[in-house]
Amino acid sequence: MDHQSSTGLQHFKNLVGIKFQLYNSLFTSLPFHRIEKTGILLSLLQNNCEEGYRKKQSPVEIIDEFFNKQTIYKQPQERLDLLFRFIQYIERQVVLFDALEDASFKEINDMGGVGTLKHLESEVLQNNKEEELSAKLKNFAVRLVLTAHPTQFYPGSVLGIINDLSKALMTNNAAQINMYLQQLGKTPFFKKQKPTPYDEALNLVWYLENIFYAATGRIMSFITSQFPNAIDPNHPIITMGFWPGGDRDGNPFVTAVTTLKVADALRGSIIKSYYLEIRRIKRRLTFVGVDTILADLETEMYNNIFIPGQRTAINKMQILSELHKIKEILIYKHNGLFLYLIDNFINKVNVFGLHFASLDVRQESSVHNTVLEAIAKKSGYLPTDYATRSDEEKINMLINIDVCLKDENFDDPLVADTIATIKSIRIIQDFNGEAGCNRYIISQCSSALNVLEVYGLFLLCGWKKDALSVDIVPLFETVEDLRNAPDVMKLLYSNSVYAAHLAGRKKNQTIMLGFSDGTKDGGYLMANWGIYKAKENLSSVSKANKIEVLFFDGRGGPPSRGGGKTHKFYASMGKNISNKEIQLTVQGQTVSSSFGTVESAQFNIEQLLHAGITNELFNNRHVLLEDAEENLLQQLAEVSFEKYSSLKNDPCFTDYLSQVSPLKFYSETNIGSRPAKRPGGSKLSLKDLRAIPYVGAWSQLKQNVTGYFGVGTSLKELDQQGKFEALKVLYNKSLFFKTLLDNCEMSMKKSFFPLTEYLSTDAKYSEIWNIIYDEFNLTREYILKISGKKEMMSDYPVDLLSISMRERIVLPLLTIQQFAIMNIREIDDNLINSPLKETYEKLIMRSSFGIINAGRNSA
């Protein structure tokens, strides 16, 4: 263990581990019914769980033994009432643990160490790379796109308490800590109604105002002060994206009205942030000539946000012009006093403009075909036989549209809203600037036609070919679509009309690649390898067509959805993969866990910046992998894919997920506005099922199939072919391969098979359970063998301890949830009409909150 890891581990033990034990005692004073007794009984249940699983007892046996030996409760209803009180108690323990981790972030992590901008500065200066850095920063950027994907179970009120509690914990203010814990005791975690897309947007706007605004300002100020000529004001190196209110893929609750409302909220939010910044600056800049400019700006901001109907035509350039006037006055008349305040403000305006975060619109590809067929039925826009034409004929029609839709009425609300949405983008650009909304993402994109359907719709909605200020972004997700993506883009690049559109977009083409659905479709290794190969081939095709491709990664929190040690993947990319920008989604618990405080947001943004910049400046390898190494990974991916496919095609697979996991209760948790599955039949279909409930179900089973399944089999297969030594060399040489296995370890460390070991002898599911368990053991064996470690994650001691403590906290919750699932199975299998079934269902759903939150992601 290196010095930094050792120091971080000791800080974690002192500032999180010990403090958790100390402050946990305050829970006895929380305003719960018989809370003291609940706390004592919970500790007994904790011991019962640990002992019971060692004795290979089932969750039902553990819970029944607990009640019979440790309590006087005999009636089922009073037993269930106590289990609900345990859930409430544990949920709040998890909040305390989260707050302690947030409060100690600066002490546990070296804010000036490897991967930070301070470290980058020393690397650049030592190697005389100042000119190369300036050249890189002229077109490099990190874009973080906040999404409302439902992996976060905390309501906004609880997130606020975590934030306040963290601050109190930093100063060990016992009175405030006790007060916030009492507030927590009275604050409900369960949402009786689903949030609207606008509610989701407002929750994330809080992070923009309170976290990203400050963290981005700090980073920009550091770079501009250390490397004054490196930043182009017209090219911010950090930008924010936003999906709530724009992402309508399978979400019937997002409409054009919602999109406009969210865009207006983003505009109002950044103006409010500027208004507050001006008020702070005014306390220092009290000089003649400066005070009047600030006063006028303050009035302008005030009118835009506090006076109804007073939205003025203020714009980014106008604000910057006034701030530069102030800057000149400070330099020439006031010896540069407090100049840093204005520089910091200018940096923020350059980044956030009047949009704060760019609102992306996303829709599923089949919708656009439906809309175009509906339009074709109206005379004068498209041939009436449009639906029967070939793809080539359709493309030719779409790129040659020269008519504009009039005020047509469409019976299908989806058709009408899609058209209204495309028209609303122009309205947003008029008020928020072009950056306010300038990307249209096509999910489940599988052809060039899918892209040009959207292009044609923009033309029909009144946009001109030479003034189409929107990037059309294909999203490739499945294994097959990733393989076909280069051919799709080659066809698009060769189309003269689309090529002209790209010329007007600075010859940049953004392509989104989805990890979540890729993993659901192809398993862990194939998804990651498929995306790597797609990036490599798409980079080659784009370069050949003189197009700069920008990759946008749809990453979730857990490794199985592209998360984990994300920055290490970007640091590992070779020069054969386009690295002009790093763009990725930030969703669910990743928002609060990695960007929940200004310090953690600054640290993690710097890690991404450092990865992208050093990959260019200090990576001398032209390609990441040699041919022989690629062949090894290709073989691993293919064997892994075959193994995963055999599991997915097992006739019991969907029933297993549905009956022994909490999958079917996801939609009832009310954590997100989106349905748990895309529109389809009533029967559970993996194609329609969204990746988040799919991954989350495996997570709560503590089997985490999507994070490792197939890896062990593939490593064993190559070992039997005599290629194990080559794999060890690859592991020690390739950061890409090592990070793949490191993230695998994280998924496995969050697995706990004793929880479901009762299924090993189940009449229906024993075979599938044993297949999964055997693969888990095989993967662990080979990862330890190839890495030379004695314990998984031993090279990440802080993460290892955090996971271990969190898993121990939620062990009773896992047991309660499986206890309820087992009882429901018995009721259903034996056709029992039980009045307790509904209560068991609520137990399953309520247990999900603490289990998911404790992992701070879904795996």
PDB file of C-alpha atoms in Angstrom, residues 259-459:
ATOM      1  CA  THR A 259     -39.018  21.234 -22.231  1.00  0.00           C
ATOM      2  CA  LEU A 260     -39.733  24.957 -22.470  1.00  0.00           C
ATOM      3  CA  LYS A 261     -40.499  25.164 -18.759  1.00  0.00           C
ATOM      4  CA  VAL A 262     -37.221  23.446 -17.799  1.00  0.00           C
ATOM      5  CA  ALA A 263     -35.205  25.633 -20.195  1.00  0.00           C
ATOM      6  CA  ASP A 264     -36.771  28.683 -18.562  1.00  0.00           C
ATOM      7  CA  ALA A 265     -35.883  27.318 -15.106  1.00  0.00           C
ATOM      8  CA  LEU A 266     -32.257  26.832 -16.167  1.00  0.00           C
ATOM      9  CA  ARG A 267     -32.103  30.392 -17.505  1.00  0.00           C
ATOM     10  CA  GLY A 268     -33.657  31.781 -14.354  1.00  0.00           C
ATOM     11  CA  SER A 269     -31.335  29.743 -12.170  1.00  0.00           C
ATOM     12  CA  ILE A 270     -28.095  30.963 -13.778  1.00  0.00           C
ATOM     13  CA  ILE A 271     -29.315  34.582 -13.760  1.00  0.00           C
ATOM     14  CA  LYS A 272     -30.106  34.179 -10.065  1.00  0.00           C
ATOM     15  CA  SER A 273     -26.599  32.820  -9.497  1.00  0.00           C
ATOM     16  CA  TYR A 274     -25.127  35.823 -11.322  1.00  0.00           C
ATOM     17  CA  TYR A 275     -27.360  38.171  -9.327  1.00  0.00           C
ATOM     18  CA  LEU A 276     -26.106  36.745  -6.019  1.00  0.00           C
ATOM     19  CA  GLU A 277     -22.510  36.861  -7.282  1.00  0.00           C
ATOM     20  CA  ILE A 278     -22.888  40.547  -8.180  1.00  0.00           C
ATOM     21  CA  ARG A 279     -24.262  41.290  -4.711  1.00  0.00           C
ATOM     22  CA  ARG A 280     -21.229  39.585  -3.158  1.00  0.00           C
ATOM     23  CA  ILE A 281     -18.800  41.397  -5.448  1.00  0.00           C
ATOM     24  CA  LYS A 282     -20.405  44.765  -4.653  1.00  0.00           C
ATOM     25  CA  ARG A 283     -19.208  44.460  -1.053  1.00  0.00           C
ATOM     26  CA  ARG A 284     -15.614  44.728  -2.312  1.00  0.00           C
ATOM     27  CA  LEU A 285     -15.868  46.694  -5.567  1.00  0.00           C
ATOM     28  CA  THR A 286     -17.093  49.968  -4.151  1.00  0.00           C
ATOM     29  CA  PHE A 287     -14.992  52.126  -6.484  1.00  0.00           C
ATOM     30  CA  VAL A 288     -16.110  55.001  -8.684  1.00  0.00           C
ATOM     31  CA  GLY A 289     -16.896  53.829 -12.187  1.00  0.00           C
ATOM     32  CA  VAL A 290     -17.318  50.227 -11.115  1.00  0.00           C
ATOM     33  CA  ASP A 291     -20.237  50.647  -8.747  1.00  0.00           C
ATOM     34  CA  THR A 292     -22.635  51.998 -11.371  1.00  0.00           C
ATOM     35  CA  ILE A 293     -21.912  49.196 -13.861  1.00  0.00           C
ATOM     36  CA  LEU A 294     -22.524  46.595 -11.163  1.00  0.00           C
ATOM     37  CA  ALA A 295     -25.712  48.339 -10.067  1.00  0.00           C
ATOM     38  CA  ASP A 296     -27.055  48.317 -13.629  1.00  0.00           C
ATOM     39  CA  LEU A 297     -26.188  44.639 -14.037  1.00  0.00           C
ATOM     40  CA  GLU A 298     -27.830  43.843 -10.713  1.00  0.00           C
ATOM     41  CA  THR A 299     -31.021  45.614 -11.799  1.00  0.00           C
ATOM     42  CA  GLU A 300     -31.033  43.777 -15.118  1.00  0.00           C
ATOM     43  CA  MET A 301     -30.669  40.418 -13.355  1.00  0.00           C
ATOM     44  CA  TYR A 302     -33.313  41.316 -10.782  1.00  0.00           C
ATOM     45  CA  ASN A 303     -35.834  42.261 -13.468  1.00  0.00           C
ATOM     46  CA  ASN A 304     -35.317  38.943 -15.248  1.00  0.00           C
ATOM     47  CA  ILE A 305     -35.952  36.725 -12.251  1.00  0.00           C
ATOM     48  CA  PHE A 306     -38.138  38.566  -9.768  1.00  0.00           C
ATOM     49  CA  ILE A 307     -40.553  40.621 -11.869  1.00  0.00           C
ATOM     50  CA  PRO A 308     -43.170  38.480 -13.669  1.00  0.00           C
ATOM     51  CA  GLY A 309     -43.216  38.962 -17.413  1.00  0.00           C
ATOM     52  CA  GLN A 310     -40.032  41.035 -17.389  1.00  0.00           C
ATOM     53  CA  ARG A 311     -37.756  38.620 -19.237  1.00  0.00           C
ATOM     54  CA  THR A 312     -35.479  40.977 -21.137  1.00  0.00           C
ATOM     55  CA  ALA A 313     -33.203  40.332 -24.105  1.00  0.00           C
ATOM     56  CA  ILE A 314     -30.090  40.203 -21.934  1.00  0.00           C
ATOM     57  CA  ASN A 315     -27.452  37.892 -23.416  1.00  0.00           C
ATOM     58  CA  LYS A 316     -24.076  36.388 -22.608  1.00  0.00           C
ATOM     59  CA  MET A 317     -22.038  38.851 -24.688  1.00  0.00           C
ATOM     60  CA  GLN A 318     -23.753  41.818 -23.057  1.00  0.00           C
ATOM     61  CA  ILE A 319     -22.855  40.559 -19.569  1.00  0.00           C
ATOM     62  CA  LEU A 320     -19.261  39.835 -20.590  1.00  0.00           C
ATOM     63  CA  SER A 321     -18.932  43.283 -22.169  1.00  0.00           C
ATOM     64  CA  GLU A 322     -19.905  44.964 -18.906  1.00  0.00           C
ATOM     65  CA  LEU A 323     -17.586  42.743 -16.860  1.00  0.00           C
ATOM     66  CA  HIS A 324     -14.646  43.487 -19.173  1.00  0.00           C
ATOM     67  CA  LYS A 325     -15.319  47.222 -18.712  1.00  0.00           C
ATOM     68  CA  ILE A 326     -15.052  46.679 -14.954  1.00  0.00           C
ATOM     69  CA  LYS A 327     -11.848  44.694 -15.441  1.00  0.00           C
ATOM     70  CA  GLU A 328     -10.225  47.544 -17.395  1.00  0.00           C
ATOM     71  CA  ILE A 329     -11.210  50.078 -14.748  1.00  0.00           C
ATOM     72  CA  LEU A 330      -9.727  47.895 -11.997  1.00  0.00           C
ATOM     73  CA  ILE A 331      -6.467  47.449 -13.910  1.00  0.00           C
ATOM     74  CA  TYR A 332      -5.945  51.045 -15.013  1.00  0.00           C
ATOM     75  CA  LYS A 333      -7.482  52.990 -12.144  1.00  0.00           C
ATOM     76  CA  HIS A 334      -7.367  50.778  -9.064  1.00  0.00           C
ATOM     77  CA  ASN A 335      -4.097  48.834  -9.351  1.00  0.00           C
ATOM     78  CA  GLY A 336      -5.921  45.582 -10.090  1.00  0.00           C
ATOM     79  CA  LEU A 337      -7.443  45.472  -6.581  1.00  0.00           C
ATOM     80  CA  PHE A 338      -9.913  42.583  -6.314  1.00  0.00           C
ATOM     81  CA  LEU A 339      -9.350  41.771  -9.990  1.00  0.00           C
ATOM     82  CA  TYR A 340      -9.587  38.068  -9.184  1.00  0.00           C
ATOM     83  CA  LEU A 341     -13.274  38.510  -8.277  1.00  0.00           C
ATOM     84  CA  ILE A 342     -14.121  39.765 -11.762  1.00  0.00           C
ATOM     85  CA  ASP A 343     -11.882  37.199 -13.471  1.00  0.00           C
ATOM     86  CA  ASN A 344     -13.654  34.435 -11.581  1.00  0.00           C
ATOM     87  CA  PHE A 345     -17.044  35.854 -12.583  1.00  0.00           C
ATOM     88  CA  ILE A 346     -16.001  36.157 -16.248  1.00  0.00           C
ATOM     89  CA  ASN A 347     -14.873  32.519 -16.218  1.00  0.00           C
ATOM     90  CA  LYS A 348     -18.310  31.435 -14.978  1.00  0.00           C
ATOM     91  CA  VAL A 349     -20.179  33.492 -17.568  1.00  0.00           C
ATOM     92  CA  ASN A 350     -17.977  31.992 -20.312  1.00  0.00           C
ATOM     93  CA  VAL A 351     -18.923  28.508 -19.129  1.00  0.00           C
ATOM     94  CA  PHE A 352     -22.584  28.893 -18.214  1.00  0.00           C
ATOM     95  CA  GLY A 353     -23.834  31.708 -20.471  1.00  0.00           C
ATOM     96  CA  LEU A 354     -27.569  32.194 -20.041  1.00  0.00           C
ATOM     97  CA  HIS A 355     -28.324  28.475 -20.271  1.00  0.00           C
ATOM     98  CA  PHE A 356     -26.441  27.060 -17.231  1.00  0.00           C
ATOM     99  CA  ALA A 357     -26.590  23.573 -18.783  1.00  0.00           C
ATOM    100  CA  SER A 358     -27.395  22.559 -22.362  1.00  0.00           C
ATOM    101  CA  LEU A 359     -30.768  20.858 -22.508  1.00  0.00           C
ATOM    102  CA  ASP A 360     -30.505  17.714 -24.657  1.00  0.00           C
ATOM    103  CA  VAL A 361     -33.577  16.355 -26.425  1.00  0.00           C
ATOM    104  CA  ARG A 362     -33.689  12.550 -26.721  1.00  0.00           C
ATOM    105  CA  GLN A 363     -36.256  10.359 -28.433  1.00  0.00           C
ATOM    106  CA  GLU A 364     -36.431   6.715 -29.506  1.00  0.00           C
ATOM    107  CA  SER A 365     -35.844   6.124 -33.231  1.00  0.00           C
ATOM    108  CA  SER A 366     -39.136   4.421 -34.085  1.00  0.00           C
ATOM    109  CA  VAL A 367     -41.084   7.515 -32.981  1.00  0.00           C
ATOM    110  CA  HIS A 368     -39.700   9.585 -35.847  1.00  0.00           C
ATOM    111  CA  ASN A 369     -40.876   7.074 -38.432  1.00  0.00           C
ATOM    112  CA  THR A 370     -44.345   7.186 -36.862  1.00  0.00           C
ATOM    113  CA  VAL A 371     -44.356  10.990 -37.075  1.00  0.00           C
ATOM    114  CA  LEU A 372     -43.211  11.053 -40.710  1.00  0.00           C
ATOM    115  CA  GLU A 373     -45.845   8.517 -41.733  1.00  0.00           C
ATOM    116  CA  ALA A 374     -48.491  10.677 -40.049  1.00  0.00           C
ATOM    117  CA  ILE A 375     -47.191  13.754 -41.902  1.00  0.00           C
ATOM    118  CA  ALA A 376     -47.231  11.832 -45.196  1.00  0.00           C
ATOM    119  CA  LYS A 377     -50.987  11.358 -44.793  1.00  0.00           C
ATOM    120  CA  LYS A 378     -51.380  15.141 -44.952  1.00  0.00           C
ATOM    121  CA  SER A 379     -51.176  16.400 -48.520  1.00  0.00           C
ATOM    122  CA  GLY A 380     -48.220  18.330 -49.852  1.00  0.00           C
ATOM    123  CA  TYR A 381     -45.379  17.328 -47.528  1.00  0.00           C
ATOM    124  CA  LEU A 382     -44.292  13.784 -48.379  1.00  0.00           C
ATOM    125  CA  PRO A 383     -45.595  11.229 -50.897  1.00  0.00           C
ATOM    126  CA  THR A 384     -48.659   9.433 -49.558  1.00  0.00           C
ATOM    127  CA  ASP A 385     -46.911   6.081 -50.127  1.00  0.00           C
ATOM    128  CA  TYR A 386     -43.918   7.146 -48.016  1.00  0.00           C
ATOM    129  CA  ALA A 387     -44.356   4.201 -45.630  1.00  0.00           C
ATOM    130  CA  THR A 388     -43.849   1.639 -48.397  1.00  0.00           C
ATOM    131  CA  ARG A 389     -40.757   3.209 -49.956  1.00  0.00           C
ATOM    132  CA  SER A 390     -37.250   1.753 -49.539  1.00  0.00           C
ATOM    133  CA  ASP A 391     -34.752   3.262 -47.092  1.00  0.00           C
ATOM    134  CA  GLU A 392     -32.795   4.783 -49.968  1.00  0.00           C
ATOM    135  CA  GLU A 393     -35.917   6.422 -51.410  1.00  0.00           C
ATOM    136  CA  LYS A 394     -36.946   7.736 -48.010  1.00  0.00           C
ATOM    137  CA  ILE A 395     -33.516   9.262 -47.460  1.00  0.00           C
ATOM    138  CA  ASN A 396     -33.680  11.001 -50.814  1.00  0.00           C
ATOM    139  CA  MET A 397     -37.094  12.470 -49.950  1.00  0.00           C
ATOM    140  CA  LEU A 398     -36.036  13.627 -46.492  1.00  0.00           C
ATOM    141  CA  ILE A 399     -32.889  15.474 -47.512  1.00  0.00           C
ATOM    142  CA  ASN A 400     -34.728  17.302 -50.300  1.00  0.00           C
ATOM    143  CA  ILE A 401     -37.659  18.633 -48.269  1.00  0.00           C
ATOM    144  CA  ASP A 402     -38.390  22.242 -49.188  1.00  0.00           C
ATOM    145  CA  VAL A 403     -41.794  22.730 -47.549  1.00  0.00           C
ATOM    146  CA  CYS A 404     -42.726  23.743 -44.033  1.00  0.00           C
ATOM    147  CA  LEU A 405     -45.523  22.247 -41.942  1.00  0.00           C
ATOM    148  CA  LYS A 406     -48.468  24.544 -41.521  1.00  0.00           C
ATOM    149  CA  ASP A 407     -50.657  24.463 -38.439  1.00  0.00           C
ATOM    150  CA  GLU A 408     -51.741  20.891 -39.024  1.00  0.00           C
ATOM    151  CA  ASN A 409     -53.735  18.988 -36.427  1.00  0.00           C
ATOM    152  CA  PHE A 410     -52.621  15.456 -35.578  1.00  0.00           C
ATOM    153  CA  ASP A 411     -54.808  13.039 -33.630  1.00  0.00           C
ATOM    154  CA  ASP A 412     -51.841  11.196 -32.127  1.00  0.00           C
ATOM    155  CA  PRO A 413     -50.515  13.317 -29.218  1.00  0.00           C
ATOM    156  CA  LEU A 414     -47.046  11.787 -29.665  1.00  0.00           C
ATOM    157  CA  VAL A 415     -46.887  13.055 -33.247  1.00  0.00           C
ATOM    158  CA  ALA A 416     -48.110  16.516 -32.302  1.00  0.00           C
ATOM    159  CA  ASP A 417     -45.705  16.772 -29.382  1.00  0.00           C
ATOM    160  CA  THR A 418     -42.673  15.611 -31.385  1.00  0.00           C
ATOM    161  CA  ILE A 419     -43.291  18.400 -33.891  1.00  0.00           C
ATOM    162  CA  ALA A 420     -43.885  20.933 -31.103  1.00  0.00           C
ATOM    163  CA  THR A 421     -40.643  19.864 -29.427  1.00  0.00           C
ATOM    164  CA  ILE A 422     -38.561  20.460 -32.547  1.00  0.00           C
ATOM    165  CA  LYS A 423     -40.141  23.888 -32.930  1.00  0.00           C
ATOM    166  CA  SER A 424     -39.519  24.686 -29.246  1.00  0.00           C
ATOM    167  CA  ILE A 425     -35.754  24.264 -29.685  1.00  0.00           C
ATOM    168  CA  ARG A 426     -35.670  27.498 -31.688  1.00  0.00           C
ATOM    169  CA  ILE A 427     -37.513  29.336 -28.898  1.00  0.00           C
ATOM    170  CA  ILE A 428     -34.993  28.074 -26.333  1.00  0.00           C
ATOM    171  CA  GLN A 429     -32.050  29.155 -28.491  1.00  0.00           C
ATOM    172  CA  ASP A 430     -33.568  32.635 -28.864  1.00  0.00           C
ATOM    173  CA  PHE A 431     -33.649  33.203 -25.094  1.00  0.00           C
ATOM    174  CA  ASN A 432     -30.904  30.948 -23.691  1.00  0.00           C
ATOM    175  CA  GLY A 433     -28.457  31.136 -26.584  1.00  0.00           C
ATOM    176  CA  GLU A 434     -27.656  28.360 -29.052  1.00  0.00           C
ATOM    177  CA  ALA A 435     -25.949  26.357 -26.295  1.00  0.00           C
ATOM    178  CA  GLY A 436     -29.274  26.297 -24.425  1.00  0.00           C
ATOM    179  CA  CYS A 437     -30.544  23.420 -26.582  1.00  0.00           C
ATOM    180  CA  ASN A 438     -28.569  22.269 -29.599  1.00  0.00           C
ATOM    181  CA  ARG A 439     -28.481  18.456 -29.552  1.00  0.00           C
ATOM    182  CA  TYR A 440     -31.092  15.912 -30.594  1.00  0.00           C
ATOM    183  CA  ILE A 441     -30.191  12.362 -29.499  1.00  0.00           C
ATOM    184  CA  ILE A 442     -31.694   9.309 -31.210  1.00  0.00           C
ATOM    185  CA  SER A 443     -31.808   6.274 -28.930  1.00  0.00           C
ATOM    186  CA  GLN A 444     -31.869   2.748 -30.373  1.00  0.00           C
ATOM    187  CA  CYS A 445     -30.400   4.170 -33.556  1.00  0.00           C
ATOM    188  CA  SER A 446     -29.537   1.445 -36.044  1.00  0.00           C
ATOM    189  CA  SER A 447     -29.350   3.061 -39.483  1.00  0.00           C
ATOM    190  CA  ALA A 448     -28.485   6.187 -41.459  1.00  0.00           C
ATOM    191  CA  LEU A 449     -32.202   6.566 -42.134  1.00  0.00           C
ATOM    192  CA  ASN A 450     -32.825   6.962 -38.390  1.00  0.00           C
ATOM    193  CA  VAL A 451     -30.528   9.997 -38.387  1.00  0.00           C
ATOM    194  CA  LEU A 452     -31.889  11.548 -41.572  1.00  0.00           C
ATOM    195  CA  GLU A 453     -35.473  11.109 -40.365  1.00  0.00           C
ATOM    196  CA  VAL A 454     -34.646  13.623 -37.649  1.00  0.00           C
ATOM    197  CA  TYR A 455     -32.896  15.875 -40.183  1.00  0.00           C
ATOM    198  CA  GLY A 456     -36.020  15.784 -42.356  1.00  0.00           C
ATOM    199  CA  LEU A 457     -38.281  16.592 -39.408  1.00  0.00           C
ATOM    200  CA  PHE A 458     -36.235  19.705 -38.640  1.00  0.00           C
ATOM    201  CA  LEU A 459     -36.665  20.854 -42.243  1.00  0.00           C
TER     202      LEU A 459
END
